[in-house]
PDB file of C-alpha atoms in Angstrom:
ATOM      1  CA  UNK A 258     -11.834   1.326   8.625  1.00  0.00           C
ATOM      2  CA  UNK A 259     -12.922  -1.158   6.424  1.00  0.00           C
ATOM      3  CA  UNK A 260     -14.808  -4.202   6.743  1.00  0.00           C
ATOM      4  CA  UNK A 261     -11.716  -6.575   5.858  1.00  0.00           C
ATOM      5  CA  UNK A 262     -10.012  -4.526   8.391  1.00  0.00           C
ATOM      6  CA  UNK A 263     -12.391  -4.913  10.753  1.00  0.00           C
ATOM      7  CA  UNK A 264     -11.958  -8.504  10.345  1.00  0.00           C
ATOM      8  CA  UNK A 265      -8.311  -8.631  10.857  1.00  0.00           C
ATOM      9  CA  UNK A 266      -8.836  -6.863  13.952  1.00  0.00           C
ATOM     10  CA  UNK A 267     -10.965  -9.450  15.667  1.00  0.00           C
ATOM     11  CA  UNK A 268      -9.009 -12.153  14.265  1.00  0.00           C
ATOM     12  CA  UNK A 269      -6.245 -10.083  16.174  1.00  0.00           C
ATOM     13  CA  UNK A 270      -7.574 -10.133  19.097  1.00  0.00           C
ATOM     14  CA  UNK A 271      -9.178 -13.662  19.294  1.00  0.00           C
ATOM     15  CA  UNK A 272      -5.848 -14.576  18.277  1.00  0.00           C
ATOM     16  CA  UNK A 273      -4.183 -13.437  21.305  1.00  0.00           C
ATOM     17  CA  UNK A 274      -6.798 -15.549  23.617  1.00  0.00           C
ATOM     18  CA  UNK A 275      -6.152 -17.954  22.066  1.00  0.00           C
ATOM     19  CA  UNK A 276      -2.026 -17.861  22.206  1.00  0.00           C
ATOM     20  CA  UNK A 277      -2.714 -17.029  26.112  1.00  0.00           C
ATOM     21  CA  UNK A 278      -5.237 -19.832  26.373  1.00  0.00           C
ATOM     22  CA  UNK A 279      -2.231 -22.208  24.772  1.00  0.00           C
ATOM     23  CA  UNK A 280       0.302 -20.837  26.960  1.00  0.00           C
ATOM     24  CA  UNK A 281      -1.344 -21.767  30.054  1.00  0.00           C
ATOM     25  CA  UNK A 282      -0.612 -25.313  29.273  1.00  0.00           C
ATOM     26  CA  UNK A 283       2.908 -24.766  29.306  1.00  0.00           C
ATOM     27  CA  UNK A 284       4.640 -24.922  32.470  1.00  0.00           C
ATOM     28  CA  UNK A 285       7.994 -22.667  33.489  1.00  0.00           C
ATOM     29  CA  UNK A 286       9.550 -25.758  32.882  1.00  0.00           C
ATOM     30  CA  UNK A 287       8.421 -26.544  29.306  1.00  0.00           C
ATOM     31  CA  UNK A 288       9.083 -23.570  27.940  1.00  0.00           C
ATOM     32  CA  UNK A 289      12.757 -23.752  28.943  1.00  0.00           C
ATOM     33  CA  UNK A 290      13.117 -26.807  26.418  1.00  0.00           C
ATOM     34  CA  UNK A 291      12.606 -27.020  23.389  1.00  0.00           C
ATOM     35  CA  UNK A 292       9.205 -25.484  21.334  1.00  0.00           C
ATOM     36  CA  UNK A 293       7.590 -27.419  17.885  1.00  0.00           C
ATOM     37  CA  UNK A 294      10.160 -24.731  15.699  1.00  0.00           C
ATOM     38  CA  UNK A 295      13.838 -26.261  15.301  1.00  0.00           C
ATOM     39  CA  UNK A 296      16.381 -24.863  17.196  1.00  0.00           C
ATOM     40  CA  UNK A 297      13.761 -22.236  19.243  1.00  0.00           C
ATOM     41  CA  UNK A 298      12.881 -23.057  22.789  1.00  0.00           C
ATOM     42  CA  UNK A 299       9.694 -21.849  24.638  1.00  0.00           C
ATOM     43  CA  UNK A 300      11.320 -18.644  25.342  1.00  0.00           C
ATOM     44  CA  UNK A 301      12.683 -17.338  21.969  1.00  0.00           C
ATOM     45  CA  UNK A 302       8.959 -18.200  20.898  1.00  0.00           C
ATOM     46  CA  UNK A 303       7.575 -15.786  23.329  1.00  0.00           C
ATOM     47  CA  UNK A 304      10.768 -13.491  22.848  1.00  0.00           C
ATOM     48  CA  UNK A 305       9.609 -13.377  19.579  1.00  0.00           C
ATOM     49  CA  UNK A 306       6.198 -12.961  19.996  1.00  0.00           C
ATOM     50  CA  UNK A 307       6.717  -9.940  22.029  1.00  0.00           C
ATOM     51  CA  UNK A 308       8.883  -8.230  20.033  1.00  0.00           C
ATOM     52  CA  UNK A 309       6.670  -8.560  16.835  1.00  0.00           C
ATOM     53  CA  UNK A 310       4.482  -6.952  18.816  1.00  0.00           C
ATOM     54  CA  UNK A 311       6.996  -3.697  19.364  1.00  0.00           C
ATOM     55  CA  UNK A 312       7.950  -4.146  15.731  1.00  0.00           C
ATOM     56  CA  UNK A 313       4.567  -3.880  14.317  1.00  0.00           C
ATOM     57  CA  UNK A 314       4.080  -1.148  16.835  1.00  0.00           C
ATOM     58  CA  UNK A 315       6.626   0.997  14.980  1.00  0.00           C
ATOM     59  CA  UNK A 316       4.285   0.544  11.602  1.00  0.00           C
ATOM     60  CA  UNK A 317       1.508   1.506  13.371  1.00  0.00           C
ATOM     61  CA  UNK A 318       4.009   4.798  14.919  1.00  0.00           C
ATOM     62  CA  UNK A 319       5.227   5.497  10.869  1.00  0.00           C
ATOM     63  CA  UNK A 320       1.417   5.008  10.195  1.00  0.00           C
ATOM     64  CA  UNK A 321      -0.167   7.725  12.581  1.00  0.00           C
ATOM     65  CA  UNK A 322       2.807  10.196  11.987  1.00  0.00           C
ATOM     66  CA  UNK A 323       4.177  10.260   8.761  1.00  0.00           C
ATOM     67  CA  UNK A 324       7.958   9.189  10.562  1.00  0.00           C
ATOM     68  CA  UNK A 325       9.253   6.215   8.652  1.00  0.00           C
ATOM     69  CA  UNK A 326      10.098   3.616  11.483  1.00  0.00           C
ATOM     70  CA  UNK A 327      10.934  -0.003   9.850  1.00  0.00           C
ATOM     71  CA  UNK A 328       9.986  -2.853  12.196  1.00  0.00           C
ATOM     72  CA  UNK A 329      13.447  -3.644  12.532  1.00  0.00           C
ATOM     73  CA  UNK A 330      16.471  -1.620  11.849  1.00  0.00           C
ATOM     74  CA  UNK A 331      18.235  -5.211  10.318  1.00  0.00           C
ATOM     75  CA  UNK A 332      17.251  -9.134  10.213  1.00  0.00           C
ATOM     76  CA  UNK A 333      20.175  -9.558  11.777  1.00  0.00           C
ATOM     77  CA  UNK A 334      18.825  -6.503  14.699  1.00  0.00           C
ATOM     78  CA  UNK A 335      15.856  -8.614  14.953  1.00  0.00           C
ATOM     79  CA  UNK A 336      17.439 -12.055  15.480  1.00  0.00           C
ATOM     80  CA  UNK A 337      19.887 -10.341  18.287  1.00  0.00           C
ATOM     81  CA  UNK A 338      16.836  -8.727  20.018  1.00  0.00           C
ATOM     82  CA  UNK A 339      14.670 -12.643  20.075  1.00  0.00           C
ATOM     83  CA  UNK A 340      18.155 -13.915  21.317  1.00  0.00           C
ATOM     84  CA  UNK A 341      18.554 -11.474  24.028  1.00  0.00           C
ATOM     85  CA  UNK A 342      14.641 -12.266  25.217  1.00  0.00           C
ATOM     86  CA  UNK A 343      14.939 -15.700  25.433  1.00  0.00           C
ATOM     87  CA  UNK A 344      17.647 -15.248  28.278  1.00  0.00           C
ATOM     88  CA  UNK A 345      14.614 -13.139  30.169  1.00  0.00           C
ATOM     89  CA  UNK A 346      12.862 -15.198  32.762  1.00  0.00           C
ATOM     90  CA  UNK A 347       9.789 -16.789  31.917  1.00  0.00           C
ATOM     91  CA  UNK A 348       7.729 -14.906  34.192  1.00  0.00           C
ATOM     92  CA  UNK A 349       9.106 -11.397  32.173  1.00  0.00           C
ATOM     93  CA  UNK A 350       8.771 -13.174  29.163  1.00  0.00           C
ATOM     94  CA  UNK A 351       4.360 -13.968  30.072  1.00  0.00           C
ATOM     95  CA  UNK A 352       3.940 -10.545  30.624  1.00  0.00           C
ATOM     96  CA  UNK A 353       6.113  -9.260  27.702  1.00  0.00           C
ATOM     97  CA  UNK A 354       3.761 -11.340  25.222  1.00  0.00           C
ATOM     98  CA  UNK A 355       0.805  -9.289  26.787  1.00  0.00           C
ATOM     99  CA  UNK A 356       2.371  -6.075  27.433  1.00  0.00           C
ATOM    100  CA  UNK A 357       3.359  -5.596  23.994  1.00  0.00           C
ATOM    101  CA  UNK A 358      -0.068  -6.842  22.259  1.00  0.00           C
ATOM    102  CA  UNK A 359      -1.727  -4.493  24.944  1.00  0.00           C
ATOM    103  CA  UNK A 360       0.424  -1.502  23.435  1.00  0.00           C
ATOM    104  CA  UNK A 361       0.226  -2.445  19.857  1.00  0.00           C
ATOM    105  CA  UNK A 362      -3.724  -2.933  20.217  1.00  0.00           C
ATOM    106  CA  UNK A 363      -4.044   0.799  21.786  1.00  0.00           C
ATOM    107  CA  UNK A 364      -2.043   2.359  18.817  1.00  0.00           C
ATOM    108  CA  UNK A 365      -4.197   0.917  16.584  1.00  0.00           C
ATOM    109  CA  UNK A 366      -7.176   2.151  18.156  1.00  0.00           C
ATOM    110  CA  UNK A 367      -6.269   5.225  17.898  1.00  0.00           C
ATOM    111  CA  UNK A 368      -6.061   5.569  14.263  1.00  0.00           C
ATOM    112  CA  UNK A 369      -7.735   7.349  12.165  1.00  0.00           C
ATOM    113  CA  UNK A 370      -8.804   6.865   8.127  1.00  0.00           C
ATOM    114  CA  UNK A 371      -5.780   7.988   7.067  1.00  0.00           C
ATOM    115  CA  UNK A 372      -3.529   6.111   9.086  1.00  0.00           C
ATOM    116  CA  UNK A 373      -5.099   2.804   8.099  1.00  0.00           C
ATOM    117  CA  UNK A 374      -4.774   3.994   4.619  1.00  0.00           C
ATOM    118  CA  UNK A 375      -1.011   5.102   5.030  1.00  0.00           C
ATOM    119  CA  UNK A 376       1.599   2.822   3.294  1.00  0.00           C
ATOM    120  CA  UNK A 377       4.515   1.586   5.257  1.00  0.00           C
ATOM    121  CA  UNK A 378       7.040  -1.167   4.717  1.00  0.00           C
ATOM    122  CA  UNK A 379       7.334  -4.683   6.249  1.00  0.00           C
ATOM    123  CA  UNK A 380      10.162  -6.983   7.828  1.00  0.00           C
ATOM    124  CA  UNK A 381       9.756  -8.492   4.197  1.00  0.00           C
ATOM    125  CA  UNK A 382      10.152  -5.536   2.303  1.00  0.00           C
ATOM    126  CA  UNK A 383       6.541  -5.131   1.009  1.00  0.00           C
ATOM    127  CA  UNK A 384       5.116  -1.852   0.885  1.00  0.00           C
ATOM    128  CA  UNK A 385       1.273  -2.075   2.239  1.00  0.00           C
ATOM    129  CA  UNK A 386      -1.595  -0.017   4.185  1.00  0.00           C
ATOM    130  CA  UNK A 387      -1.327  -0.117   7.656  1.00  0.00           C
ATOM    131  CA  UNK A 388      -4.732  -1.654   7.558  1.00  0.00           C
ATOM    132  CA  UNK A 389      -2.666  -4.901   7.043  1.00  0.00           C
ATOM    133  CA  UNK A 390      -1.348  -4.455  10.178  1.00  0.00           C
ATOM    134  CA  UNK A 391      -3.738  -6.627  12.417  1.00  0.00           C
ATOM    135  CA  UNK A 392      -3.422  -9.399   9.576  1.00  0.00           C
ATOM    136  CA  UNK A 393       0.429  -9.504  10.145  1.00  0.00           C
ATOM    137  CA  UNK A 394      -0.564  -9.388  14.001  1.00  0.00           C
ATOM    138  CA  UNK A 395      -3.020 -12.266  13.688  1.00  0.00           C
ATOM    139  CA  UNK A 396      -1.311 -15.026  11.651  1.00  0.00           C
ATOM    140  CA  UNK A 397       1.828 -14.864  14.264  1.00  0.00           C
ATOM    141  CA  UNK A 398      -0.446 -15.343  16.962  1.00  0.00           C
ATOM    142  CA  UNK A 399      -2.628 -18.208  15.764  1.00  0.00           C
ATOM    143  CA  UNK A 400       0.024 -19.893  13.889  1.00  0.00           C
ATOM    144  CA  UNK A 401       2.343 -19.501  17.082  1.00  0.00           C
ATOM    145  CA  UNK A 402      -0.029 -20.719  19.186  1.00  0.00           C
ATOM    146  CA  UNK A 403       0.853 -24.382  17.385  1.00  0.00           C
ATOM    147  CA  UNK A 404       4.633 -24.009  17.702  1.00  0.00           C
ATOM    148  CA  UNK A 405       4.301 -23.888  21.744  1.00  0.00           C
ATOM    149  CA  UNK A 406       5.961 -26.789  23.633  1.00  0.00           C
ATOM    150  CA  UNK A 407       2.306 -27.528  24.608  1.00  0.00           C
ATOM    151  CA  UNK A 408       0.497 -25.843  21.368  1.00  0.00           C
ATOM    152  CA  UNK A 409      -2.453 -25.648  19.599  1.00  0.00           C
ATOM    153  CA  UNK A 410      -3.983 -26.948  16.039  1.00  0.00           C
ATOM    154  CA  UNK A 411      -4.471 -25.497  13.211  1.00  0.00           C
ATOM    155  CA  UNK A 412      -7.986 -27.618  13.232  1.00  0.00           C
ATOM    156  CA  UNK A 413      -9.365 -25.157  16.216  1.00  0.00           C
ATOM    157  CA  UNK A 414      -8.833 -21.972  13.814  1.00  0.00           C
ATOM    158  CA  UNK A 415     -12.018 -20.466  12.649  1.00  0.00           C
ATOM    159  CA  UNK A 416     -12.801 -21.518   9.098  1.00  0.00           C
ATOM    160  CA  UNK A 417     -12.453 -17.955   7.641  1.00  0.00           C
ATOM    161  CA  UNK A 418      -9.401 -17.220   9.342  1.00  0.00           C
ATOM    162  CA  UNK A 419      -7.867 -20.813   7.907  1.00  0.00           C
ATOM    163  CA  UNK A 420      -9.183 -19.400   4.324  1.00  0.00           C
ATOM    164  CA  UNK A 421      -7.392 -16.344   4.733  1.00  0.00           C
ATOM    165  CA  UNK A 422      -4.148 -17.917   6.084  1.00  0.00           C
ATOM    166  CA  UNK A 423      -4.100 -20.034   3.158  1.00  0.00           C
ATOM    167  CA  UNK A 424      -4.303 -17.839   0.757  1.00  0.00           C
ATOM    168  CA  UNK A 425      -1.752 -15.302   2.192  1.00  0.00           C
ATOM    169  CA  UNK A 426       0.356 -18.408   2.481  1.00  0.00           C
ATOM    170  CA  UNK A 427      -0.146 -19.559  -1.011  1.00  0.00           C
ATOM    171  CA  UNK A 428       0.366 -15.390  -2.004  1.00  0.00           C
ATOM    172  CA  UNK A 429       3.798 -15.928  -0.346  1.00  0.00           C
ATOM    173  CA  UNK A 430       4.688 -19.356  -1.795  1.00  0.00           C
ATOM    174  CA  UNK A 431       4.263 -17.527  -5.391  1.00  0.00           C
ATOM    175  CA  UNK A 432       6.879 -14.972  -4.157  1.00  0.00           C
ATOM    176  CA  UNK A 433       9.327 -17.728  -3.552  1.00  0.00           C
ATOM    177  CA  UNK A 434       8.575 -19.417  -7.012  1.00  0.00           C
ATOM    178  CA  UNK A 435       6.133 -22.142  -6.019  1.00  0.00           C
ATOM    179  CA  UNK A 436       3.052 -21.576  -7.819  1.00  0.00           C
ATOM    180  CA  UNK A 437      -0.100 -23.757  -6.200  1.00  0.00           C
ATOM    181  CA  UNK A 438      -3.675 -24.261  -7.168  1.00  0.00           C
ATOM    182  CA  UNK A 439      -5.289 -26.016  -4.260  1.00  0.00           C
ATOM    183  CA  UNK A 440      -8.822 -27.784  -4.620  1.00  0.00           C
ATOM    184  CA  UNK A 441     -10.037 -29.109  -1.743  1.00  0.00           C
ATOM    185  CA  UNK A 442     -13.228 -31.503  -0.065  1.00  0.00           C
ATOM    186  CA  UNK A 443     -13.705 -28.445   1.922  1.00  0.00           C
ATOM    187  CA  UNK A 444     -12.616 -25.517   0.424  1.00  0.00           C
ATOM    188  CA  UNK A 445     -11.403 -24.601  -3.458  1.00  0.00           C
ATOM    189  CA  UNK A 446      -8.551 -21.758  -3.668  1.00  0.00           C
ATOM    190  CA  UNK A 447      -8.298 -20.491  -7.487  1.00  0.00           C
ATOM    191  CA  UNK A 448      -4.710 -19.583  -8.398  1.00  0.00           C
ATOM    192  CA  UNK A 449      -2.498 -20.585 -11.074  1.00  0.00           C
ATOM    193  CA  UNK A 450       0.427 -23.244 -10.901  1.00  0.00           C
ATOM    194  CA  UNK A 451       1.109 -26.509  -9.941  1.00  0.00           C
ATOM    195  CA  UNK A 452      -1.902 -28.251  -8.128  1.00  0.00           C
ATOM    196  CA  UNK A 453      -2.659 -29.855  -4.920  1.00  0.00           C
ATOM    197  CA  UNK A 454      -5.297 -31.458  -3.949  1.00  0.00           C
ATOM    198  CA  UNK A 455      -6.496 -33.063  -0.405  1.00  0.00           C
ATOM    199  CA  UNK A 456      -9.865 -34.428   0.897  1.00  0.00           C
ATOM    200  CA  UNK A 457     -11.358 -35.359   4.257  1.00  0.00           C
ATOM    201  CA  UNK A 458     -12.589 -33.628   7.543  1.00  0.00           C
ATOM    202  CA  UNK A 459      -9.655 -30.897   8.152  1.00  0.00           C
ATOM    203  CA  UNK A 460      -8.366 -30.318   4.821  1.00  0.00           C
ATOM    204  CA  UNK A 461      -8.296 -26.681   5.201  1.00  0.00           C
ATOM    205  CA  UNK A 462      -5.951 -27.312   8.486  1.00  0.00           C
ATOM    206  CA  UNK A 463      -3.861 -30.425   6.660  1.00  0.00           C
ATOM    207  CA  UNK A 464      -3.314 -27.660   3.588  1.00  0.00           C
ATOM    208  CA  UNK A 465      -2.511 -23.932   6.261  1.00  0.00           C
ATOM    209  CA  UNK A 466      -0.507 -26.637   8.043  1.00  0.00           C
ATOM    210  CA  UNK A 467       2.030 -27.895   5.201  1.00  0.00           C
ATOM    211  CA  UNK A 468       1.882 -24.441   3.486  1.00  0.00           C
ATOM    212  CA  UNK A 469       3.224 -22.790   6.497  1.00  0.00           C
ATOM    213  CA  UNK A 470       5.589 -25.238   7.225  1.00  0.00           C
ATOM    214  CA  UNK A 471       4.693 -26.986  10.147  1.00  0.00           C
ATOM    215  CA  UNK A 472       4.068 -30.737   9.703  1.00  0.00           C
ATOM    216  CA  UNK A 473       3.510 -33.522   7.378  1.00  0.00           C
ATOM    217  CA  UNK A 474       1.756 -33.366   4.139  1.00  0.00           C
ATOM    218  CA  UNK A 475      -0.363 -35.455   5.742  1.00  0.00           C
ATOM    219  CA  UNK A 476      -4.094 -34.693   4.119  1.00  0.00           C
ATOM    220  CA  UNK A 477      -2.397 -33.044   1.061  1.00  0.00           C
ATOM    221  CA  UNK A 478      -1.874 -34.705  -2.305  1.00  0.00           C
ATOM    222  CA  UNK A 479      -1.543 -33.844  -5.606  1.00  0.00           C
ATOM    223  CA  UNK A 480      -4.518 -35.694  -8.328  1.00  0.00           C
ATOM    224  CA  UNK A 481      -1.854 -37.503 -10.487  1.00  0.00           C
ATOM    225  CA  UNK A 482       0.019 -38.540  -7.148  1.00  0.00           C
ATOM    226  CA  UNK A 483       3.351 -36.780  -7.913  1.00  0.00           C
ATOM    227  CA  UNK A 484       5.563 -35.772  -5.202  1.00  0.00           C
ATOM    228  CA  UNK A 485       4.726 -32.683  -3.223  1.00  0.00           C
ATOM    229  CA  UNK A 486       7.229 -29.511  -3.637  1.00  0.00           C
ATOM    230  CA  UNK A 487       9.808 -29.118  -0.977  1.00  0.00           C
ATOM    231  CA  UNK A 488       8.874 -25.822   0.885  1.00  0.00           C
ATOM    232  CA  UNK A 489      11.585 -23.176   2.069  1.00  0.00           C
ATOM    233  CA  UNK A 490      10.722 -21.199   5.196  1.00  0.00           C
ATOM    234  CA  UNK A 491       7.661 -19.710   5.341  1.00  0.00           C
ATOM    235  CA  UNK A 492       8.521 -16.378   6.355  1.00  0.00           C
TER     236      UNK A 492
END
């Protein structure tokens, strides 16, 4: 294991107390209505949640054997399987989050060098080491941890993990034909395309915020004060 692995692992796993810590604020109640993601309630968040768990399980399965097992046999598999957990209770739905971390967590410590190094494929269809497993793991959780009835901010992530998240977001933004350079008070991202700019304390949130979809631009500018791009979904 590397050290960037390494990395993703405890930003794994802090991630989860974190998501659990956020999660306490929301009452039975809450998470029946609605959550901070249109048309999701409280319990498709945690549906989900718990089954990208399992999914991401399945890498780390193809990883340590050699059997190809995709995260999800269809998108259309995967949205029938959030829609079925959201009709669980909320109580199943508390201990699904946590069950399914728990299991994905002790896969993962079982591997060995090659396993981290084996390539498998992802919901999006990019072929990567399973070392990027806890990554994919990590950004759900913290970034989840905001879309709760009751969430969190993107201002309480640690700096490097706000870093990273921007530039896998920024990565992904390039995929979908939006090229940024961001230059921030607080932080400076080097990439080419179209710039944006922001200044003041929680830049780095204002920017992981907007690139991942959730909020205003608020923070976020470009220098010659041209409109911001219009973002598709994230993921």
């Amino acid at each position: 294991m590397n050290t960037t692995t390494a990395q993703s692992l405890s930003w794994m796993q802090d991630g989860q107390a974190y998501f659990l810590d956020r999660l306490k604020f929301n009452s039975d109640e809450e998470l029946h209505g609605p959550s901070r993601l249109p048309g999701w309630t409280g319990r498709h968040l945690l549906s989900h949640l718990g089954h990208n768990a399992r999914a991401l399980g399945r890498l780390a399965h193809w990883a340590a054997t050699g059997e190809p097992t995709p995260m999800y046999r269809s998108p259309e598999a995967r949205a029938k399987d959030i829609e079925a957990g959201a009709a669980w209770t909320v109580a199943r739905l508390r201990a699904f989050v946590e069950d399914e971390h728990s299991s994905l967590t002790n896969a993962l410590d079982r591997f060995d060098d090659v396993a981290w190094q084996t390539e498998v494929v992802t919901a999006q269809a990019r072929t990567v080491p399973a070392s990027t497993i806890p990554w994919l793991r990590a950004r759900e959780l913290w970034v989840h941890a905001c879309d709760l009835p009751t969430g969190g901010d993107f201002a309480d992530f640690p700096r490097s993990f706000t870093n990273a998240l921007i530039n896998d977001a920024l990565a992904r933004r390039a995929t979908q034909g939006i090229d940024l350079t961001a230059q921030l008070a607080d932080r400076a991202v080097a990439d080419n395309g179209r710039p944006a700019q922001g200044s003041g304390p929680g830049c780095s949130a204002d920017l992981a915020r907007w690139l991942t979809g959730r909020g205003s631009d608020e923070g976020v500018r470009t220098p010659s004060g041209i409109a911001l791009p219009e973002l598709p979904a994230w993921l």
